[in-house]
């Protein structure tokens, strides 16, 4: 994702945050493109019973535009556990299955 795509993605995320009255913790410099923020918006889309097309579009445009590359980078991390590699792969697989 290049800088222009990132800026566009962040602008869309800010719109969703406003719609659902969610706030970013600016005190701790939490970015609006943090994975947890994306997942919180997805939860709100589900909880507020947004149409499945809206949920799937959010997954495609806001998550799957960068999550596969993130999962690849996570797979390259070598540490004592494979927790992050496993969780990122599970999330990616789940989201891909959800829109299939």
CSV table of C-alpha atoms in Angstrom, one decimal:
chain,number,residue,atom,x,y,z
A,1,UNK,CA,0.0,0.0,0.0
A,2,UNK,CA,1.5,3.3,-1.0
A,3,UNK,CA,1.1,6.7,0.8
A,4,UNK,CA,-1.9,7.8,-1.2
A,5,UNK,CA,-3.7,4.5,-0.6
A,6,UNK,CA,-2.8,4.7,3.1
A,7,UNK,CA,-4.2,8.3,3.3
A,8,UNK,CA,-7.4,7.2,1.6
A,9,UNK,CA,-7.7,4.2,3.9
A,10,UNK,CA,-7.2,6.3,7.0
A,11,UNK,CA,-9.8,8.9,5.8
A,12,UNK,CA,-12.4,6.1,5.4
A,13,UNK,CA,-11.5,4.7,8.8
A,14,UNK,CA,-12.0,8.1,10.4
A,15,UNK,CA,-15.4,8.3,8.8
A,16,UNK,CA,-16.4,4.9,10.3
A,17,UNK,CA,-15.0,6.0,13.7
A,18,UNK,CA,-17.2,9.1,13.5
A,19,UNK,CA,-20.2,7.1,12.4
A,20,UNK,CA,-19.9,4.7,15.4
A,21,UNK,CA,-18.8,7.4,17.8
A,22,UNK,CA,-15.5,5.6,18.5
A,23,UNK,CA,-12.5,7.5,19.7
A,24,UNK,CA,-8.8,6.9,19.2
A,25,UNK,CA,-6.5,7.0,22.3
A,26,UNK,CA,-4.5,10.0,21.2
A,27,UNK,CA,-2.8,10.2,24.6
A,28,UNK,CA,-0.9,7.0,23.7
A,29,UNK,CA,-0.5,7.9,20.0
A,30,UNK,CA,-2.8,5.1,18.9
A,31,UNK,CA,-3.1,5.2,15.1
A,32,UNK,CA,-6.5,4.8,13.5
A,33,UNK,CA,-5.0,2.1,11.3
A,34,UNK,CA,-4.3,-0.2,14.2
A,35,UNK,CA,-5.6,-3.7,13.6
A,36,UNK,CA,-7.7,-3.6,16.8
A,37,UNK,CA,-9.5,-0.4,15.5
A,38,UNK,CA,-10.4,-2.2,12.2
A,39,UNK,CA,-11.7,-5.1,14.1
A,40,UNK,CA,-13.8,-2.9,16.4
A,41,UNK,CA,-15.3,-1.2,13.4
A,42,UNK,CA,-16.1,-4.6,11.9
A,43,UNK,CA,-17.8,-5.6,15.2
A,44,UNK,CA,-19.9,-2.4,15.1
A,45,UNK,CA,-20.9,-3.2,11.5
A,46,UNK,CA,-22.1,-6.6,12.6
A,47,UNK,CA,-23.7,-5.4,15.9
A,48,UNK,CA,-25.7,-2.6,14.1
A,49,UNK,CA,-26.8,-5.2,11.5
A,50,UNK,CA,-25.4,-3.3,8.6
A,51,UNK,CA,-26.1,-5.2,5.3
A,52,UNK,CA,-23.7,-8.0,4.6
A,53,UNK,CA,-22.6,-6.2,1.4
A,54,UNK,CA,-21.4,-3.3,3.6
A,55,UNK,CA,-19.6,-5.7,5.9
A,56,UNK,CA,-17.9,-7.5,3.0
A,57,UNK,CA,-17.0,-4.2,1.3
A,58,UNK,CA,-15.3,-3.1,4.6
A,59,UNK,CA,-13.4,-6.4,4.8
A,60,UNK,CA,-12.3,-6.2,1.2
A,61,UNK,CA,-11.3,-2.5,1.1
A,62,UNK,CA,-10.2,-1.8,4.6
A,63,UNK,CA,-8.7,-5.1,5.7
A,64,UNK,CA,-7.8,-7.2,2.8
A,65,UNK,CA,-6.0,-4.3,1.1
A,66,UNK,CA,-3.1,-4.8,3.5
A,67,UNK,CA,-3.7,-7.8,5.7
A,68,UNK,CA,-2.2,-10.4,3.3
A,69,UNK,CA,1.1,-8.4,3.2
A,70,UNK,CA,1.1,-8.0,7.0
A,71,UNK,CA,0.5,-11.8,7.4
A,72,UNK,CA,3.5,-12.5,5.1
A,73,UNK,CA,5.7,-10.2,7.1
A,74,UNK,CA,4.5,-11.7,10.4
A,75,UNK,CA,5.4,-15.2,9.0
A,76,UNK,CA,9.0,-14.0,8.7
A,77,UNK,CA,9.3,-13.2,12.4
A,78,UNK,CA,11.3,-15.8,14.2
A,79,UNK,CA,10.8,-15.9,18.0
A,80,UNK,CA,10.1,-18.5,20.7
A,81,UNK,CA,6.4,-18.8,19.8
A,82,UNK,CA,4.5,-18.7,16.6
A,83,UNK,CA,1.6,-16.9,18.2
A,84,UNK,CA,1.5,-13.8,15.9
A,85,UNK,CA,2.1,-15.9,12.8
A,86,UNK,CA,-0.8,-18.2,13.7
A,87,UNK,CA,-3.2,-15.5,14.8
A,88,UNK,CA,-2.5,-13.4,11.6
A,89,UNK,CA,-3.0,-16.5,9.4
A,90,UNK,CA,-6.3,-17.4,11.2
A,91,UNK,CA,-7.6,-13.9,10.9
A,92,UNK,CA,-6.7,-13.7,7.2
A,93,UNK,CA,-8.3,-17.1,6.5
A,94,UNK,CA,-11.4,-16.2,8.4
A,95,UNK,CA,-11.9,-12.9,6.6
A,96,UNK,CA,-11.3,-14.4,3.2
A,97,UNK,CA,-13.8,-17.2,4.0
A,98,UNK,CA,-16.3,-14.6,5.3
A,99,UNK,CA,-16.4,-12.8,1.9
A,100,UNK,CA,-16.4,-16.0,-0.2
